[in-house]
mmCIF file of C-alpha atoms in Angstrom:
data_model
loop_
_atom_site.group_PDB
_atom_site.id
_atom_site.type_symbol
_atom_site.label_atom_id
_atom_site.label_comp_id
_atom_site.label_asym_id
_atom_site.label_seq_id
_atom_site.Cartn_x
_atom_site.Cartn_y
_atom_site.Cartn_z
ATOM 1 C CA MET W 653 -0.116 0.083 -0.074
ATOM 2 C CA LYS W 654 1.408 3.289 -1.003
ATOM 3 C CA SER W 655 1.072 6.480 1.014
ATOM 4 C CA LYS W 656 -0.200 9.984 -0.339
ATOM 5 C CA THR W 657 1.936 12.047 2.000
ATOM 6 C CA SER W 658 5.090 13.481 0.700
ATOM 7 C CA LYS W 659 7.611 11.192 2.049
ATOM 8 C CA GLN W 660 6.643 7.374 2.925
ATOM 9 C CA SER W 661 8.228 7.764 6.062
ATOM 10 C CA ALA W 662 6.830 11.324 6.878
ATOM 11 C CA PHE W 663 3.831 11.321 9.601
ATOM 12 C CA ASN W 664 1.941 14.623 10.271
ATOM 13 C CA PRO W 665 -1.050 14.032 12.995
ATOM 14 C CA ASN W 666 -2.435 17.184 11.523
ATOM 15 C CA GLU W 667 -2.811 15.790 7.950
ATOM 16 C CA ILE W 668 -4.722 12.995 6.629
ATOM 17 C CA LEU W 669 -2.788 9.507 6.134
ATOM 18 C CA GLU W 670 -4.042 7.712 3.259
ATOM 19 C CA ILE W 671 -2.368 4.339 2.306
ATOM 20 C CA LYS W 672 -3.435 2.454 -0.927
ATOM 21 C CA GLY W 673 -1.997 -0.450 -2.748
ATOM 22 C CA PRO W 674 1.025 -0.105 -5.206
ATOM 23 C CA VAL W 675 0.281 1.885 -8.503
ATOM 24 C CA TRP W 676 1.584 -0.834 -10.590
ATOM 25 C CA ALA W 677 -1.368 -3.145 -9.577
ATOM 26 C CA PHE W 678 -3.567 -0.369 -10.821
ATOM 27 C CA TRP W 679 -1.936 -0.308 -14.422
ATOM 28 C CA VAL W 680 -1.597 -3.713 -14.663
ATOM 29 C CA CYS W 681 -5.172 -4.292 -14.538
ATOM 30 C CA LEU W 682 -5.867 -1.094 -16.108
ATOM 31 C CA LEU W 683 -4.248 -2.059 -19.267
ATOM 32 C CA ALA W 684 -5.012 -5.857 -19.011
ATOM 33 C CA MET W 685 -9.057 -4.617 -19.080
ATOM 34 C CA ILE W 686 -8.382 -2.443 -22.135
ATOM 35 C CA GLY W 687 -6.244 -5.176 -23.900
ATOM 36 C CA CYS W 688 -8.765 -7.698 -23.415
ATOM 37 C CA LEU W 689 -11.773 -5.261 -24.395
ATOM 38 C CA VAL W 690 -9.983 -4.516 -27.498
ATOM 39 C CA THR W 691 -9.248 -8.213 -28.223
ATOM 40 C CA PHE W 692 -12.892 -8.970 -27.913
ATOM 41 C CA PHE W 693 -14.322 -6.310 -29.911
ATOM 42 C CA VAL W 694 -11.566 -7.421 -32.679
ATOM 43 C CA PHE W 695 -13.143 -10.914 -32.547
ATOM 44 C CA LEU W 696 -16.329 -9.238 -32.847
ATOM 45 C CA PHE W 697 -15.690 -7.003 -35.926
ATOM 46 C CA LEU W 698 -14.405 -10.386 -37.278
ATOM 47 C CA LYS W 699 -17.398 -12.514 -36.705
ATOM 48 C CA THR W 700 -19.567 -9.521 -38.392
ATOM 49 C CA GLN W 701 -17.257 -9.375 -41.318
ATOM 50 C CA ASN W 702 -17.843 -13.170 -41.572
ATOM 51 C CA THR W 703 -13.657 -13.751 -41.386
ATOM 52 C CA ILE W 704 -14.084 -16.355 -38.277
ATOM 53 C CA THR W 705 -16.763 -18.713 -37.335
ATOM 54 C CA SER W 706 -18.875 -18.835 -34.663
ATOM 55 C CA ASP W 707 -16.709 -21.414 -32.802
ATOM 56 C CA THR W 708 -13.654 -19.421 -33.386
ATOM 57 C CA PHE W 709 -15.762 -16.311 -32.119
ATOM 58 C CA TYR W 710 -16.260 -18.218 -28.398
ATOM 59 C CA PHE W 711 -12.461 -17.414 -27.892
ATOM 60 C CA GLY W 712 -13.499 -13.697 -27.463
ATOM 61 C CA TYR W 713 -15.505 -14.595 -24.982
ATOM 62 C CA ILE W 714 -12.717 -15.620 -22.938
ATOM 63 C CA PHE W 715 -11.111 -12.187 -23.531
ATOM 64 C CA LEU W 716 -14.388 -10.431 -22.249
ATOM 65 C CA VAL W 717 -14.360 -12.556 -19.117
ATOM 66 C CA LEU W 718 -10.765 -11.436 -18.145
ATOM 67 C CA SER W 719 -11.606 -8.151 -19.171
ATOM 68 C CA LEU W 720 -14.365 -8.378 -16.343
ATOM 69 C CA LEU W 721 -11.871 -9.785 -13.681
ATOM 70 C CA SER W 722 -9.300 -6.963 -14.566
ATOM 71 C CA ALA W 723 -11.882 -4.187 -14.259
ATOM 72 C CA VAL W 724 -12.676 -5.622 -10.501
ATOM 73 C CA GLY W 725 -9.075 -5.358 -9.800
ATOM 74 C CA VAL W 726 -9.120 -1.813 -10.752
ATOM 75 C CA TYR W 727 -12.287 -1.336 -8.517
ATOM 76 C CA ALA W 728 -10.494 -3.032 -5.777
ATOM 77 C CA TRP W 729 -7.398 -0.527 -5.994
ATOM 78 C CA VAL W 730 -9.637 2.547 -6.050
ATOM 79 C CA TYR W 731 -11.796 1.473 -3.468
ATOM 80 C CA GLU W 732 -9.584 -0.381 -0.995
ATOM 81 C CA LYS W 733 -7.381 1.846 1.465
ATOM 82 C CA LEU W 734 -6.895 2.605 5.286
ATOM 83 C CA THR W 735 -6.680 6.271 6.333
ATOM 84 C CA TYR W 736 -5.941 8.029 9.642
ATOM 85 C CA SER W 737 -7.332 11.352 10.912
ATOM 86 C CA SER W 738 -8.013 12.961 13.863
ATOM 87 C CA GLY W 739 -7.317 9.864 15.790
ATOM 88 C CA VAL W 740 -9.451 7.383 13.993
ATOM 89 C CA TYR W 741 -8.284 4.602 11.588
ATOM 90 C CA LYS W 742 -10.611 3.828 8.619
ATOM 91 C CA TYR W 743 -10.252 0.793 6.601
ATOM 92 C CA TYR W 744 -12.541 0.713 3.309
ATOM 93 C CA ASN W 745 -12.589 -2.841 1.967
ATOM 94 C CA ALA W 746 -13.554 -3.427 -1.279
ATOM 95 C CA PHE W 747 -15.689 -6.448 -1.158
ATOM 96 C CA GLY W 748 -16.564 -6.455 2.829
ATOM 97 C CA LYS W 749 -17.694 -3.943 5.561
ATOM 98 C CA ASN W 750 -15.899 -0.929 5.698
ATOM 99 C CA ARG W 751 -14.387 -0.801 9.474
ATOM 100 C CA ARG W 752 -13.262 2.090 11.674
ATOM 101 C CA ALA W 753 -11.748 2.154 14.997
ATOM 102 C CA SER W 754 -10.426 5.385 17.123
ATOM 103 C CA VAL W 755 -7.333 5.322 18.703
ATOM 104 C CA GLU W 756 -8.899 5.113 22.387
ATOM 105 C CA GLU W 757 -10.451 1.912 20.961
ATOM 106 C CA ILE W 758 -7.394 0.170 20.138
ATOM 107 C CA GLY W 759 -5.330 -2.079 22.265
ATOM 108 C CA SER W 760 -2.855 -3.210 20.493
ATOM 109 C CA VAL W 761 -1.921 -3.782 16.485
ATOM 110 C CA LYS W 762 -0.654 -7.574 15.556
ATOM 111 C CA VAL W 763 1.354 -7.888 12.628
ATOM 112 C CA LEU W 764 0.923 -11.782 12.156
ATOM 113 C CA THR W 765 3.285 -12.933 9.101
ATOM 114 C CA VAL W 766 2.934 -16.806 8.174
ATOM 115 C CA TYR W 767 5.557 -18.327 6.449
ATOM 116 C CA TYR W 768 4.539 -21.464 3.996
ATOM 117 C CA ALA W 769 6.351 -23.879 1.646
ATOM 118 C CA THR W 770 5.577 -23.865 -1.937
ATOM 119 C CA LYS W 771 7.438 -25.931 -4.712
ATOM 120 C CA HIS W 772 8.798 -22.521 -5.882
ATOM 121 C CA GLY W 773 10.287 -21.710 -2.297
ATOM 122 C CA ILE W 774 9.203 -20.129 1.034
ATOM 123 C CA ARG W 775 6.394 -17.781 0.551
ATOM 124 C CA SER W 776 4.314 -15.324 3.194
ATOM 125 C CA LYS W 777 0.798 -13.988 3.761
ATOM 126 C CA ILE W 778 0.966 -10.970 6.064
ATOM 127 C CA ARG W 779 -2.462 -9.805 7.987
ATOM 128 C CA ILE W 780 -2.667 -6.983 10.321
ATOM 129 C CA PHE W 781 -5.368 -7.054 13.257
ATOM 130 C CA PHE W 782 -6.458 -3.960 15.126
ATOM 131 C CA TYR W 783 -7.538 -5.157 18.812
ATOM 132 C CA ASP W 784 -9.325 -3.838 21.574
ATOM 133 C CA SER W 785 -8.078 -3.909 24.980
ATOM 134 C CA SER W 786 -10.213 -7.378 25.197
ATOM 135 C CA LYS W 787 -8.520 -8.708 22.343
ATOM 136 C CA ASN W 788 -11.543 -8.505 20.305
ATOM 137 C CA ILE W 789 -10.973 -7.670 16.243
ATOM 138 C CA LEU W 790 -11.767 -3.937 15.190
ATOM 139 C CA ILE W 791 -10.154 -3.900 11.749
ATOM 140 C CA LYS W 792 -8.489 -6.997 10.089
ATOM 141 C CA ILE W 793 -6.306 -6.466 6.931
ATOM 142 C CA ILE W 794 -4.974 -8.665 4.133
ATOM 143 C CA ASP W 795 -1.309 -7.341 3.743
ATOM 144 C CA ASP W 796 0.841 -7.502 0.703
ATOM 145 C CA GLY W 797 3.805 -6.451 2.905
ATOM 146 C CA THR W 798 3.838 -2.687 2.089
ATOM 147 C CA LEU W 799 1.588 -1.691 4.815
ATOM 148 C CA SER W 800 3.351 -3.827 7.556
ATOM 149 C CA LYS W 801 6.413 -1.560 6.531
ATOM 150 C CA ASN W 802 4.955 1.572 5.640
ATOM 151 C CA GLU W 803 7.132 3.994 7.973
ATOM 152 C CA ALA W 804 4.312 6.654 8.163
ATOM 153 C CA PHE W 805 1.569 4.030 9.388
ATOM 154 C CA LEU W 806 4.165 2.670 11.909
ATOM 155 C CA LYS W 807 5.097 6.000 13.215
ATOM 156 C CA SER W 808 1.078 6.848 13.545
ATOM 157 C CA LEU W 809 0.998 3.928 15.789
ATOM 158 C CA LYS W 810 4.011 4.955 17.742
ATOM 159 C CA TYR W 811 2.595 8.478 18.010
ATOM 160 C CA ASN W 812 -0.729 7.553 19.462
ATOM 161 C CA ARG W 813 0.906 5.030 21.910
ATOM 162 C CA ILE W 814 -0.598 1.796 20.202
ATOM 163 C CA LYS W 815 1.227 -1.379 20.907
ATOM 164 C CA ILE W 816 2.644 -3.375 18.188
ATOM 165 C CA ILE W 817 2.763 -6.813 18.090
ATOM 166 C CA ARG W 818 5.122 -8.688 15.508
ATOM 167 C CA GLU W 819 4.027 -12.401 15.329
ATOM 168 C CA GLU W 820 5.551 -15.118 12.898
ATOM 169 C CA LYS W 821 4.548 -18.767 12.145
ATOM 170 C CA TYR W 822 5.716 -21.081 10.164
ATOM 171 C CA ASP W 823 3.291 -23.740 8.506
ATOM 172 C CA TYR W 824 5.597 -26.000 6.518
#
């Protein structure tokens, strides 16, 4: 996730901190969507000119479905973000319920990294949990590694004196 602050390590409690996904993900999804749509319309044009058969035209539907999946990726990138403003963290989930937690509610933040083995080597999954003082989950975020390493986010937690718990599990 990328910060909209001037420097990724800069944190000013008076400014709004907004952290989004990496920009390259947006461009990959957008270009894939446009490319697949163009390919589908080429198939459609060739079908109207009777240059290809109906059986061949069905391959065009594959590109249409791929463009729709890429459009979902664009939507997710645009909508999903974590913001901090006036002592309140808000997580806008693209496919779920939006969550919010004020600094007074948050007891700790846990960064859980699970390592697992694949045929291509060791991989990891990162989850970030905002807990209240009773260990109830306020916000749960699936991270790609950039939010947990974002200096502005970590400084905002330290500024608000929120305990950061880092936990690693090995599942292999």
